[in-house]
Amino acid sequence: MTAINAVHLDERLRGRDFLSLHDFSRAEIFYMLEVAQNLKAMQKAGRSHHVLEGKTLAMIFTKSSTRTRVSFEVGMYQLGGQALFLSSNDIQIGRGEPIRDTARVLSRFVDGIMIRTFDHQDVVELAKYADVPVINGLTDLLHPCQVLADLLTIIEHQGRTDGRKLTYIGDGNNMAHELMFGGAKAGMHVVICTPENYRPDPEIVRLATADALAEGGSITLCSDPLEAARGAHVLYTDVWASMGQEGEAEARAQAFQGFQINRQIMDVADPQAIVLHCLPAHRGEEITDEVLESPQSVVFDEAENRLHAQKAIMALMM
C-alpha cells in the first residue's frame, strides 16, 4: 500500500455527498476502499494522518447509535478534525425548524454534515440545501457507510468481491437495499432471501439489477434460506425488527421463523464462507450464538471497519 497524505489525496470526490453507493461508479467505490485500507494501515502503524486538520463535522442524530457515533467521532479525531454531536433534542430541527434552514445555517459553521435519521427524504433535502458534503449515516431506506465497511471486510477476508456470492437472509430493509447497490457495483452475486411479505423495494431492485449486469454480477430474490445460502461466500443478516418497528416485533418474529443463520445454513454455504452482521445482534433470533462466535464470523472486524471506511469518506469528500 502507498501511504497517503493531504497532498496526495485525489480530489475527484471532493465536495460530493455520500447518500448511497448507487451514486458512485465502481472505480470511485474501489478508490474509497483503497484509501480506507491506506488509512487503516497508517493508524495500525501509529502514523499521523491528520488530513482534516482544523475541519469540523456536524453529526445529527435522530436515531440512537453505538457504532455510527463512536466511529465518526473517533474518525474525525484521528483525521485531525473535530466532530460535534447534535441530537434532535439539541438543535432546532427537533422543534420544527425546516431542514433546508438547518442545512444552510450549518453550512456556514462546519465542513461536513453526517446525519442518522428515519426518513431518507430528510437526508436528500439536507444535501440539496447544504453547501458542504452530507454523509448518510443511516436512514430507513439505505445504509451506505455500513456497506462500504462490509466491502472492505470482504476484500480483507476473501481477497476480492468479483464473482463472490453474498447471501442476505432476513428483512428487505435498508441493509438489503444498500447491499444490493454496493454488491452490484462490486461485481457480486447478491441473493436477498426474505419472507414473501418483506421483500425489498422494487425500484431499488431494478436499479441494482442494472448496475449488477454492467459489472458482471447479479441480483436474485428468493424465500428459501437453505437454497439461498448454498455455495455462498458471504452470509449476512440483520435484526428482524429495526428501530421504529418495535410495535411489529411479535408479528415479525412469527414471519421470520426459519430465516436464521445457524449451523444448518453454514453447512450448505462455501466451506470458507464468512458471516457478517451490521449489529446489534439479537442472538437466538436472526443468528445463533454458535455462529456469531464461530471462527467464520468476522462481525467485529466488520464493526471496526466502519471507522476506516468512514475516515476514507470524510477525507475524500471534506
PDB file of C-alpha atoms in Angstrom:
ATOM      1  CA  MET A   1       0.000   0.000   0.000  1.00  0.00           C
ATOM      2  CA  THR A   2       1.096   3.521  -0.705  1.00  0.00           C
ATOM      3  CA  ALA A   3       0.939   5.880   2.264  1.00  0.00           C
ATOM      4  CA  ILE A   4      -1.339   8.855   1.733  1.00  0.00           C
ATOM      5  CA  ASN A   5      -1.376  12.399   2.973  1.00  0.00           C
ATOM      6  CA  ALA A   6      -3.327  15.556   2.294  1.00  0.00           C
ATOM      7  CA  VAL A   7      -1.255  16.394  -0.805  1.00  0.00           C
ATOM      8  CA  HIS A   8      -1.717  13.008  -2.479  1.00  0.00           C
ATOM      9  CA  LEU A   9      -5.436  12.561  -1.882  1.00  0.00           C
ATOM     10  CA  ASP A  10      -7.187  12.553  -5.253  1.00  0.00           C
ATOM     11  CA  GLU A  11      -9.662  15.447  -5.399  1.00  0.00           C
ATOM     12  CA  ARG A  12     -12.169  13.758  -7.721  1.00  0.00           C
ATOM     13  CA  LEU A  13     -14.640  13.199  -4.840  1.00  0.00           C
ATOM     14  CA  ARG A  14     -14.120  16.481  -3.003  1.00  0.00           C
ATOM     15  CA  GLY A  15     -17.405  18.205  -2.209  1.00  0.00           C
ATOM     16  CA  ARG A  16     -19.557  15.200  -3.142  1.00  0.00           C
ATOM     17  CA  ASP A  17     -22.406  13.997  -0.942  1.00  0.00           C
ATOM     18  CA  PHE A  18     -22.392  10.378   0.261  1.00  0.00           C
ATOM     19  CA  LEU A  19     -26.037   9.317   0.226  1.00  0.00           C
ATOM     20  CA  SER A  20     -25.802   5.880  -1.399  1.00  0.00           C
ATOM     21  CA  LEU A  21     -23.222   3.681  -3.127  1.00  0.00           C
ATOM     22  CA  HIS A  22     -25.560   3.732  -6.124  1.00  0.00           C
ATOM     23  CA  ASP A  23     -24.457   7.340  -6.734  1.00  0.00           C
ATOM     24  CA  PHE A  24     -20.831   6.309  -7.340  1.00  0.00           C
ATOM     25  CA  SER A  25     -19.057   4.400 -10.093  1.00  0.00           C
ATOM     26  CA  ARG A  26     -17.285   1.129  -9.448  1.00  0.00           C
ATOM     27  CA  ALA A  27     -13.936   2.921  -9.839  1.00  0.00           C
ATOM     28  CA  GLU A  28     -14.917   5.559  -7.281  1.00  0.00           C
ATOM     29  CA  ILE A  29     -16.045   2.936  -4.754  1.00  0.00           C
ATOM     30  CA  PHE A  30     -12.839   0.963  -5.091  1.00  0.00           C
ATOM     31  CA  TYR A  31     -10.841   4.164  -4.732  1.00  0.00           C
ATOM     32  CA  MET A  32     -12.650   4.820  -1.442  1.00  0.00           C
ATOM     33  CA  LEU A  33     -11.764   1.279  -0.361  1.00  0.00           C
ATOM     34  CA  GLU A  34      -8.122   1.805  -1.308  1.00  0.00           C
ATOM     35  CA  VAL A  35      -7.972   4.989   0.760  1.00  0.00           C
ATOM     36  CA  ALA A  36      -9.676   3.167   3.652  1.00  0.00           C
ATOM     37  CA  GLN A  37      -7.023   0.438   3.506  1.00  0.00           C
ATOM     38  CA  ASN A  38      -4.237   3.003   3.480  1.00  0.00           C
ATOM     39  CA  LEU A  39      -5.700   4.970   6.388  1.00  0.00           C
ATOM     40  CA  LYS A  40      -6.167   1.745   8.341  1.00  0.00           C
ATOM     41  CA  ALA A  41      -2.560   0.749   7.710  1.00  0.00           C
ATOM     42  CA  MET A  42      -1.328   4.158   8.846  1.00  0.00           C
ATOM     43  CA  GLN A  43      -3.398   4.022  12.017  1.00  0.00           C
ATOM     44  CA  LYS A  44      -2.177   0.489  12.836  1.00  0.00           C
ATOM     45  CA  ALA A  45       1.408   1.656  12.287  1.00  0.00           C
ATOM     46  CA  GLY A  46       0.890   4.634  14.592  1.00  0.00           C
ATOM     47  CA  ARG A  47       1.499   7.106  11.781  1.00  0.00           C
ATOM     48  CA  SER A  48      -0.181  10.504  11.864  1.00  0.00           C
ATOM     49  CA  HIS A  49      -2.763  11.106   9.135  1.00  0.00           C
ATOM     50  CA  HIS A  50      -4.272  14.487  10.017  1.00  0.00           C
ATOM     51  CA  VAL A  51      -5.714  15.112   6.559  1.00  0.00           C
ATOM     52  CA  LEU A  52      -8.690  17.057   8.006  1.00  0.00           C
ATOM     53  CA  GLU A  53      -6.803  19.219  10.478  1.00  0.00           C
ATOM     54  CA  GLY A  54      -8.876  22.236  11.503  1.00  0.00           C
ATOM     55  CA  LYS A  55     -12.090  20.876   9.955  1.00  0.00           C
ATOM     56  CA  THR A  56     -15.354  20.162  11.740  1.00  0.00           C
ATOM     57  CA  LEU A  57     -18.112  17.590  11.168  1.00  0.00           C
ATOM     58  CA  ALA A  58     -21.658  18.165  12.452  1.00  0.00           C
ATOM     59  CA  MET A  59     -23.290  14.845  13.418  1.00  0.00           C
ATOM     60  CA  ILE A  60     -27.106  14.941  13.515  1.00  0.00           C
ATOM     61  CA  PHE A  61     -28.765  12.002  15.274  1.00  0.00           C
ATOM     62  CA  THR A  62     -32.498  11.385  15.451  1.00  0.00           C
ATOM     63  CA  LYS A  63     -31.775   7.651  15.927  1.00  0.00           C
ATOM     64  CA  SER A  64     -29.588   6.343  18.732  1.00  0.00           C
ATOM     65  CA  SER A  65     -26.324   4.667  17.824  1.00  0.00           C
ATOM     66  CA  THR A  66     -23.209   2.935  19.103  1.00  0.00           C
ATOM     67  CA  ARG A  67     -21.053   2.197  16.053  1.00  0.00           C
ATOM     68  CA  THR A  68     -22.069   5.222  13.961  1.00  0.00           C
ATOM     69  CA  ARG A  69     -21.491   7.810  16.663  1.00  0.00           C
ATOM     70  CA  VAL A  70     -18.248   6.383  18.034  1.00  0.00           C
ATOM     71  CA  SER A  71     -16.691   5.620  14.639  1.00  0.00           C
ATOM     72  CA  PHE A  72     -17.405   9.073  13.193  1.00  0.00           C
ATOM     73  CA  GLU A  73     -16.321  10.895  16.330  1.00  0.00           C
ATOM     74  CA  VAL A  74     -13.114   8.882  16.719  1.00  0.00           C
ATOM     75  CA  GLY A  75     -12.518   9.039  12.970  1.00  0.00           C
ATOM     76  CA  MET A  76     -12.623  12.825  12.900  1.00  0.00           C
ATOM     77  CA  TYR A  77     -10.239  12.959  15.863  1.00  0.00           C
ATOM     78  CA  GLN A  78      -7.784  10.624  14.129  1.00  0.00           C
ATOM     79  CA  LEU A  79      -8.003  12.721  10.955  1.00  0.00           C
ATOM     80  CA  GLY A  80      -7.103  15.823  12.983  1.00  0.00           C
ATOM     81  CA  GLY A  81     -10.550  17.387  12.961  1.00  0.00           C
ATOM     82  CA  GLN A  82     -13.428  17.716  15.403  1.00  0.00           C
ATOM     83  CA  ALA A  83     -16.930  16.216  15.493  1.00  0.00           C
ATOM     84  CA  LEU A  84     -19.990  17.832  17.069  1.00  0.00           C
ATOM     85  CA  PHE A  85     -22.741  15.519  18.352  1.00  0.00           C
ATOM     86  CA  LEU A  86     -26.176  17.073  17.718  1.00  0.00           C
ATOM     87  CA  SER A  87     -29.228  15.118  18.827  1.00  0.00           C
ATOM     88  CA  SER A  88     -32.685  16.218  17.723  1.00  0.00           C
ATOM     89  CA  ASN A  89     -33.127  17.494  21.303  1.00  0.00           C
ATOM     90  CA  ASP A  90     -30.059  19.723  20.979  1.00  0.00           C
ATOM     91  CA  ILE A  91     -30.857  21.621  17.783  1.00  0.00           C
ATOM     92  CA  GLN A  92     -33.877  23.442  16.398  1.00  0.00           C
ATOM     93  CA  ILE A  93     -34.594  20.747  13.806  1.00  0.00           C
ATOM     94  CA  GLY A  94     -36.187  18.832  16.692  1.00  0.00           C
ATOM     95  CA  ARG A  95     -38.526  21.785  17.343  1.00  0.00           C
ATOM     96  CA  GLY A  96     -39.781  22.176  13.802  1.00  0.00           C
ATOM     97  CA  GLU A  97     -37.071  24.201  12.040  1.00  0.00           C
ATOM     98  CA  PRO A  98     -37.194  23.301   8.334  1.00  0.00           C
ATOM     99  CA  ILE A  99     -34.376  21.032   7.207  1.00  0.00           C
ATOM    100  CA  ARG A 100     -33.453  23.470   4.453  1.00  0.00           C
ATOM    101  CA  ASP A 101     -32.837  26.174   7.061  1.00  0.00           C
ATOM    102  CA  THR A 102     -30.739  23.888   9.254  1.00  0.00           C
ATOM    103  CA  ALA A 103     -28.717  22.880   6.188  1.00  0.00           C
ATOM    104  CA  ARG A 104     -27.905  26.456   5.231  1.00  0.00           C
ATOM    105  CA  VAL A 105     -27.050  27.506   8.788  1.00  0.00           C
ATOM    106  CA  LEU A 106     -24.769  24.538   9.489  1.00  0.00           C
ATOM    107  CA  SER A 107     -23.032  25.070   6.155  1.00  0.00           C
ATOM    108  CA  ARG A 108     -21.816  28.453   7.480  1.00  0.00           C
ATOM    109  CA  PHE A 109     -20.222  26.777  10.519  1.00  0.00           C
ATOM    110  CA  VAL A 110     -18.904  23.327   9.579  1.00  0.00           C
ATOM    111  CA  ASP A 111     -17.083  21.495   6.772  1.00  0.00           C
ATOM    112  CA  GLY A 112     -19.354  18.472   6.577  1.00  0.00           C
ATOM    113  CA  ILE A 113     -22.620  17.057   7.955  1.00  0.00           C
ATOM    114  CA  MET A 114     -23.375  13.459   8.883  1.00  0.00           C
ATOM    115  CA  ILE A 115     -26.986  12.552   9.625  1.00  0.00           C
ATOM    116  CA  ARG A 116     -28.539   9.370  11.021  1.00  0.00           C
ATOM    117  CA  THR A 117     -32.317   9.518  10.823  1.00  0.00           C
ATOM    118  CA  PHE A 118     -35.529   7.777   9.792  1.00  0.00           C
ATOM    119  CA  ASP A 119     -36.845   9.355   6.574  1.00  0.00           C
ATOM    120  CA  HIS A 120     -34.429   9.178   3.635  1.00  0.00           C
ATOM    121  CA  GLN A 121     -36.021  12.242   2.050  1.00  0.00           C
ATOM    122  CA  ASP A 122     -34.792  14.293   5.017  1.00  0.00           C
ATOM    123  CA  VAL A 123     -31.218  13.406   4.016  1.00  0.00           C
ATOM    124  CA  VAL A 124     -31.913  14.195   0.372  1.00  0.00           C
ATOM    125  CA  GLU A 125     -33.306  17.620   1.336  1.00  0.00           C
ATOM    126  CA  LEU A 126     -30.390  18.293   3.682  1.00  0.00           C
ATOM    127  CA  ALA A 127     -27.948  17.560   0.852  1.00  0.00           C
ATOM    128  CA  LYS A 128     -29.918  19.720  -1.579  1.00  0.00           C
ATOM    129  CA  TYR A 129     -29.633  22.833   0.578  1.00  0.00           C
ATOM    130  CA  ALA A 130     -26.265  22.308   2.271  1.00  0.00           C
ATOM    131  CA  ASP A 131     -23.123  23.832   0.781  1.00  0.00           C
ATOM    132  CA  VAL A 132     -20.893  21.214   2.432  1.00  0.00           C
ATOM    133  CA  PRO A 133     -20.773  17.431   1.901  1.00  0.00           C
ATOM    134  CA  VAL A 134     -23.596  15.455   3.525  1.00  0.00           C
ATOM    135  CA  ILE A 135     -22.982  11.872   4.633  1.00  0.00           C
ATOM    136  CA  ASN A 136     -25.853   9.426   5.136  1.00  0.00           C
ATOM    137  CA  GLY A 137     -25.128   7.698   8.452  1.00  0.00           C
ATOM    138  CA  LEU A 138     -28.306   5.602   8.057  1.00  0.00           C
ATOM    139  CA  THR A 139     -31.925   6.020   7.031  1.00  0.00           C
ATOM    140  CA  ASP A 140     -34.803   3.577   6.943  1.00  0.00           C
ATOM    141  CA  LEU A 141     -34.123   3.194   3.222  1.00  0.00           C
ATOM    142  CA  LEU A 142     -30.311   2.950   2.905  1.00  0.00           C
ATOM    143  CA  HIS A 143     -27.116   2.391   4.933  1.00  0.00           C
ATOM    144  CA  PRO A 144     -24.118   3.165   2.670  1.00  0.00           C
ATOM    145  CA  CYS A 145     -21.455   3.640   5.371  1.00  0.00           C
ATOM    146  CA  GLN A 146     -22.120   0.128   6.656  1.00  0.00           C
ATOM    147  CA  VAL A 147     -21.885  -1.469   3.222  1.00  0.00           C
ATOM    148  CA  LEU A 148     -18.638   0.305   2.345  1.00  0.00           C
ATOM    149  CA  ALA A 149     -17.231  -1.199   5.565  1.00  0.00           C
ATOM    150  CA  ASP A 150     -18.712  -4.566   4.544  1.00  0.00           C
ATOM    151  CA  LEU A 151     -16.954  -4.470   1.167  1.00  0.00           C
ATOM    152  CA  LEU A 152     -13.682  -3.623   2.917  1.00  0.00           C
ATOM    153  CA  THR A 153     -14.186  -6.621   5.228  1.00  0.00           C
ATOM    154  CA  ILE A 154     -14.993  -8.971   2.338  1.00  0.00           C
ATOM    155  CA  ILE A 155     -11.828  -7.922   0.490  1.00  0.00           C
ATOM    156  CA  GLU A 156      -9.731  -8.438   3.624  1.00  0.00           C
ATOM    157  CA  HIS A 157     -11.091 -11.937   4.252  1.00  0.00           C
ATOM    158  CA  GLN A 158     -11.961 -13.172   0.753  1.00  0.00           C
ATOM    159  CA  GLY A 159      -9.366 -11.335  -1.319  1.00  0.00           C
ATOM    160  CA  ARG A 160     -11.874  -9.987  -3.825  1.00  0.00           C
ATOM    161  CA  THR A 161     -15.519  -9.178  -4.429  1.00  0.00           C
ATOM    162  CA  ASP A 162     -15.921 -10.038  -8.121  1.00  0.00           C
ATOM    163  CA  GLY A 163     -17.804 -13.282  -8.602  1.00  0.00           C
ATOM    164  CA  ARG A 164     -18.391 -13.792  -4.874  1.00  0.00           C
ATOM    165  CA  LYS A 165     -21.879 -14.872  -3.801  1.00  0.00           C
ATOM    166  CA  LEU A 166     -23.318 -12.768  -0.977  1.00  0.00           C
ATOM    167  CA  THR A 167     -26.496 -14.106   0.606  1.00  0.00           C
ATOM    168  CA  TYR A 168     -28.536 -11.864   2.877  1.00  0.00           C
ATOM    169  CA  ILE A 169     -31.201 -13.604   4.960  1.00  0.00           C
ATOM    170  CA  GLY A 170     -33.789 -11.518   6.785  1.00  0.00           C
ATOM    171  CA  ASP A 171     -35.844  -8.366   6.275  1.00  0.00           C
ATOM    172  CA  GLY A 172     -35.860  -6.495   2.957  1.00  0.00           C
ATOM    173  CA  ASN A 173     -34.763  -3.349   4.776  1.00  0.00           C
ATOM    174  CA  ASN A 174     -32.115  -0.637   4.435  1.00  0.00           C
ATOM    175  CA  MET A 175     -29.343  -3.229   4.733  1.00  0.00           C
ATOM    176  CA  ALA A 176     -30.800  -5.378   1.970  1.00  0.00           C
ATOM    177  CA  HIS A 177     -31.194  -2.289  -0.232  1.00  0.00           C
ATOM    178  CA  GLU A 178     -27.655  -0.992   0.214  1.00  0.00           C
ATOM    179  CA  LEU A 179     -26.103  -4.467  -0.053  1.00  0.00           C
ATOM    180  CA  MET A 180     -27.736  -4.746  -3.467  1.00  0.00           C
ATOM    181  CA  PHE A 181     -26.336  -1.365  -4.514  1.00  0.00           C
ATOM    182  CA  GLY A 182     -22.840  -2.000  -3.131  1.00  0.00           C
ATOM    183  CA  GLY A 183     -22.658  -5.644  -4.143  1.00  0.00           C
ATOM    184  CA  ALA A 184     -23.806  -4.813  -7.657  1.00  0.00           C
ATOM    185  CA  LYS A 185     -21.094  -2.187  -8.174  1.00  0.00           C
ATOM    186  CA  ALA A 186     -18.531  -4.656  -6.749  1.00  0.00           C
ATOM    187  CA  GLY A 187     -19.443  -7.397  -9.242  1.00  0.00           C
ATOM    188  CA  MET A 188     -21.001  -9.727  -6.667  1.00  0.00           C
ATOM    189  CA  HIS A 189     -23.887 -12.178  -6.998  1.00  0.00           C
ATOM    190  CA  VAL A 190     -26.253 -10.852  -4.345  1.00  0.00           C
ATOM    191  CA  VAL A 191     -29.107 -13.044  -3.116  1.00  0.00           C
ATOM    192  CA  ILE A 192     -31.745 -11.395  -0.920  1.00  0.00           C
ATOM    193  CA  CYS A 193     -33.770 -14.022   0.942  1.00  0.00           C
ATOM    194  CA  THR A 194     -36.842 -12.730   2.773  1.00  0.00           C
ATOM    195  CA  PRO A 195     -40.377 -13.831   3.594  1.00  0.00           C
ATOM    196  CA  GLU A 196     -42.723 -13.006   0.715  1.00  0.00           C
ATOM    197  CA  ASN A 197     -44.306 -10.034   2.516  1.00  0.00           C
ATOM    198  CA  TYR A 198     -40.962  -8.480   3.495  1.00  0.00           C
ATOM    199  CA  ARG A 199     -39.237  -8.172   0.140  1.00  0.00           C
ATOM    200  CA  PRO A 200     -37.077  -5.139  -0.722  1.00  0.00           C
ATOM    201  CA  ASP A 201     -38.259  -2.046  -2.590  1.00  0.00           C
ATOM    202  CA  PRO A 202     -38.883  -2.998  -6.251  1.00  0.00           C
ATOM    203  CA  GLU A 203     -37.337   0.224  -7.575  1.00  0.00           C
ATOM    204  CA  ILE A 204     -34.099  -0.432  -5.701  1.00  0.00           C
ATOM    205  CA  VAL A 205     -34.099  -3.994  -7.032  1.00  0.00           C
ATOM    206  CA  ARG A 206     -34.490  -2.608 -10.555  1.00  0.00           C
ATOM    207  CA  LEU A 207     -31.674  -0.094 -10.199  1.00  0.00           C
ATOM    208  CA  ALA A 208     -29.325  -2.572  -8.518  1.00  0.00           C
ATOM    209  CA  THR A 209     -30.024  -5.217 -11.169  1.00  0.00           C
ATOM    210  CA  ALA A 210     -28.980  -2.805 -13.910  1.00  0.00           C
ATOM    211  CA  ASP A 211     -25.775  -1.992 -12.009  1.00  0.00           C
ATOM    212  CA  ALA A 212     -25.058  -5.691 -11.445  1.00  0.00           C
ATOM    213  CA  LEU A 213     -25.465  -6.554 -15.120  1.00  0.00           C
ATOM    214  CA  ALA A 214     -22.980  -3.824 -16.019  1.00  0.00           C
ATOM    215  CA  GLU A 215     -20.379  -5.231 -13.610  1.00  0.00           C
ATOM    216  CA  GLY A 216     -20.803  -8.975 -14.235  1.00  0.00           C
ATOM    217  CA  GLY A 217     -22.812  -9.611 -11.072  1.00  0.00           C
ATOM    218  CA  SER A 218     -26.461 -10.397 -10.396  1.00  0.00           C
ATOM    219  CA  ILE A 219     -29.365  -9.699  -8.046  1.00  0.00           C
ATOM    220  CA  THR A 220     -31.686 -12.546  -7.019  1.00  0.00           C
ATOM    221  CA  LEU A 221     -34.708 -12.538  -4.703  1.00  0.00           C
ATOM    222  CA  CYS A 222     -35.952 -15.706  -3.010  1.00  0.00           C
ATOM    223  CA  SER A 223     -37.737 -17.049   0.066  1.00  0.00           C
ATOM    224  CA  ASP A 224     -35.835 -20.318   0.680  1.00  0.00           C
ATOM    225  CA  PRO A 225     -32.952 -19.724   3.117  1.00  0.00           C
ATOM    226  CA  LEU A 226     -31.240 -23.077   2.500  1.00  0.00           C
ATOM    227  CA  GLU A 227     -31.273 -22.641  -1.263  1.00  0.00           C
ATOM    228  CA  ALA A 228     -30.154 -19.013  -0.923  1.00  0.00           C
ATOM    229  CA  ALA A 229     -27.187 -19.999   1.249  1.00  0.00           C
ATOM    230  CA  ARG A 230     -25.999 -22.839  -0.975  1.00  0.00           C
ATOM    231  CA  GLY A 231     -22.406 -22.133  -2.041  1.00  0.00           C
ATOM    232  CA  ALA A 232     -22.441 -18.619  -0.582  1.00  0.00           C
ATOM    233  CA  HIS A 233     -19.081 -17.000   0.143  1.00  0.00           C
ATOM    234  CA  VAL A 234     -20.619 -14.341   2.400  1.00  0.00           C
ATOM    235  CA  LEU A 235     -23.630 -14.799   4.682  1.00  0.00           C
ATOM    236  CA  TYR A 236     -25.282 -11.672   6.064  1.00  0.00           C
ATOM    237  CA  THR A 237     -28.201 -10.929   8.344  1.00  0.00           C
ATOM    238  CA  ASP A 238     -29.785  -8.130  10.369  1.00  0.00           C
ATOM    239  CA  VAL A 239     -32.354  -7.847  13.140  1.00  0.00           C
ATOM    240  CA  TRP A 240     -35.928  -8.746  12.263  1.00  0.00           C
ATOM    241  CA  ALA A 241     -37.375  -5.528  13.747  1.00  0.00           C
ATOM    242  CA  SER A 242     -35.359  -2.336  13.331  1.00  0.00           C
ATOM    243  CA  MET A 243     -35.647   0.913  15.291  1.00  0.00           C
ATOM    244  CA  GLY A 244     -39.121   2.308  14.835  1.00  0.00           C
ATOM    245  CA  GLN A 245     -40.613  -1.164  14.238  1.00  0.00           C
ATOM    246  CA  GLU A 246     -40.861  -2.239  17.875  1.00  0.00           C
ATOM    247  CA  GLY A 247     -44.646  -2.459  17.601  1.00  0.00           C
ATOM    248  CA  GLU A 248     -44.253  -5.074  14.860  1.00  0.00           C
ATOM    249  CA  ALA A 249     -41.743  -7.212  16.765  1.00  0.00           C
ATOM    250  CA  GLU A 250     -44.133 -10.031  17.657  1.00  0.00           C
ATOM    251  CA  ALA A 251     -45.594 -10.318  14.154  1.00  0.00           C
ATOM    252  CA  ARG A 252     -42.126 -10.185  12.624  1.00  0.00           C
ATOM    253  CA  ALA A 253     -40.838 -12.880  14.979  1.00  0.00           C
ATOM    254  CA  GLN A 254     -43.541 -15.179  13.596  1.00  0.00           C
ATOM    255  CA  ALA A 255     -42.966 -14.202   9.957  1.00  0.00           C
ATOM    256  CA  PHE A 256     -39.196 -14.687  10.138  1.00  0.00           C
ATOM    257  CA  GLN A 257     -39.168 -18.145  11.689  1.00  0.00           C
ATOM    258  CA  GLY A 258     -36.660 -20.164   9.651  1.00  0.00           C
ATOM    259  CA  PHE A 259     -34.857 -17.047   8.374  1.00  0.00           C
ATOM    260  CA  GLN A 260     -31.927 -17.527  10.720  1.00  0.00           C
ATOM    261  CA  ILE A 261     -28.210 -18.017  10.090  1.00  0.00           C
ATOM    262  CA  ASN A 262     -27.448 -21.204  12.004  1.00  0.00           C
ATOM    263  CA  ARG A 263     -25.333 -24.337  11.658  1.00  0.00           C
ATOM    264  CA  GLN A 264     -27.689 -25.814   9.068  1.00  0.00           C
ATOM    265  CA  ILE A 265     -27.265 -22.724   6.892  1.00  0.00           C
ATOM    266  CA  MET A 266     -23.489 -22.746   7.372  1.00  0.00           C
ATOM    267  CA  ASP A 267     -23.299 -26.378   6.278  1.00  0.00           C
ATOM    268  CA  VAL A 268     -24.606 -25.601   2.774  1.00  0.00           C
ATOM    269  CA  ALA A 269     -22.514 -22.447   2.276  1.00  0.00           C
ATOM    270  CA  ASP A 270     -18.976 -22.425   0.905  1.00  0.00           C
ATOM    271  CA  PRO A 271     -16.620 -24.064   3.447  1.00  0.00           C
ATOM    272  CA  GLN A 272     -14.628 -20.809   3.633  1.00  0.00           C
ATOM    273  CA  ALA A 273     -17.717 -18.593   3.933  1.00  0.00           C
ATOM    274  CA  ILE A 274     -17.617 -15.608   6.268  1.00  0.00           C
ATOM    275  CA  VAL A 275     -20.521 -14.304   8.346  1.00  0.00           C
ATOM    276  CA  LEU A 276     -21.400 -10.605   8.563  1.00  0.00           C
ATOM    277  CA  HIS A 277     -23.916  -8.734  10.722  1.00  0.00           C
ATOM    278  CA  CYS A 278     -24.265  -4.944  10.957  1.00  0.00           C
ATOM    279  CA  LEU A 279     -25.017  -5.227  14.714  1.00  0.00           C
ATOM    280  CA  PRO A 280     -26.544  -5.014  17.213  1.00  0.00           C
ATOM    281  CA  ALA A 281     -27.444  -8.711  17.028  1.00  0.00           C
ATOM    282  CA  HIS A 282     -30.370 -10.435  18.683  1.00  0.00           C
ATOM    283  CA  ARG A 283     -28.655 -13.727  19.396  1.00  0.00           C
ATOM    284  CA  GLY A 284     -31.016 -16.661  19.037  1.00  0.00           C
ATOM    285  CA  GLU A 285     -33.269 -14.795  16.598  1.00  0.00           C
ATOM    286  CA  GLU A 286     -31.704 -13.848  13.239  1.00  0.00           C
ATOM    287  CA  ILE A 287     -28.411 -15.579  14.127  1.00  0.00           C
ATOM    288  CA  THR A 288     -27.389 -18.224  16.635  1.00  0.00           C
ATOM    289  CA  ASP A 289     -24.812 -17.569  19.297  1.00  0.00           C
ATOM    290  CA  GLU A 290     -22.851 -20.549  17.955  1.00  0.00           C
ATOM    291  CA  VAL A 291     -22.458 -18.960  14.513  1.00  0.00           C
ATOM    292  CA  LEU A 292     -21.832 -15.433  15.782  1.00  0.00           C
ATOM    293  CA  GLU A 293     -18.984 -16.702  17.967  1.00  0.00           C
ATOM    294  CA  SER A 294     -17.582 -19.118  15.365  1.00  0.00           C
ATOM    295  CA  PRO A 295     -14.239 -18.657  13.541  1.00  0.00           C
ATOM    296  CA  GLN A 296     -16.176 -17.864  10.359  1.00  0.00           C
ATOM    297  CA  SER A 297     -17.812 -14.852  11.986  1.00  0.00           C
ATOM    298  CA  VAL A 298     -15.945 -11.625  11.212  1.00  0.00           C
ATOM    299  CA  VAL A 299     -18.592  -9.269  12.587  1.00  0.00           C
ATOM    300  CA  PHE A 300     -16.197  -7.471  14.908  1.00  0.00           C
ATOM    301  CA  ASP A 301     -13.638  -6.915  12.136  1.00  0.00           C
ATOM    302  CA  GLU A 302     -16.618  -5.587  10.170  1.00  0.00           C
ATOM    303  CA  ALA A 303     -17.612  -3.272  13.029  1.00  0.00           C
ATOM    304  CA  GLU A 304     -14.052  -1.924  13.268  1.00  0.00           C
ATOM    305  CA  ASN A 305     -14.021  -1.259   9.545  1.00  0.00           C
ATOM    306  CA  ARG A 306     -16.825   1.268   9.983  1.00  0.00           C
ATOM    307  CA  LEU A 307     -14.101   3.532  11.401  1.00  0.00           C
ATOM    308  CA  HIS A 308     -11.710   3.082   8.488  1.00  0.00           C
ATOM    309  CA  ALA A 309     -14.326   3.236   5.725  1.00  0.00           C
ATOM    310  CA  GLN A 310     -15.875   6.404   7.140  1.00  0.00           C
ATOM    311  CA  LYS A 311     -12.493   8.036   7.562  1.00  0.00           C
ATOM    312  CA  ALA A 312     -11.971   7.488   3.847  1.00  0.00           C
ATOM    313  CA  ILE A 313     -15.344   9.057   3.056  1.00  0.00           C
ATOM    314  CA  MET A 314     -14.627  12.110   5.201  1.00  0.00           C
ATOM    315  CA  ALA A 315     -11.034  12.509   3.992  1.00  0.00           C
ATOM    316  CA  LEU A 316     -12.024  12.352   0.338  1.00  0.00           C
ATOM    317  CA  MET A 317     -15.197  14.445   0.445  1.00  0.00           C
ATOM    318  CA  MET A 318     -14.320  17.016   3.085  1.00  0.00           C
TER     319      MET A 318
END
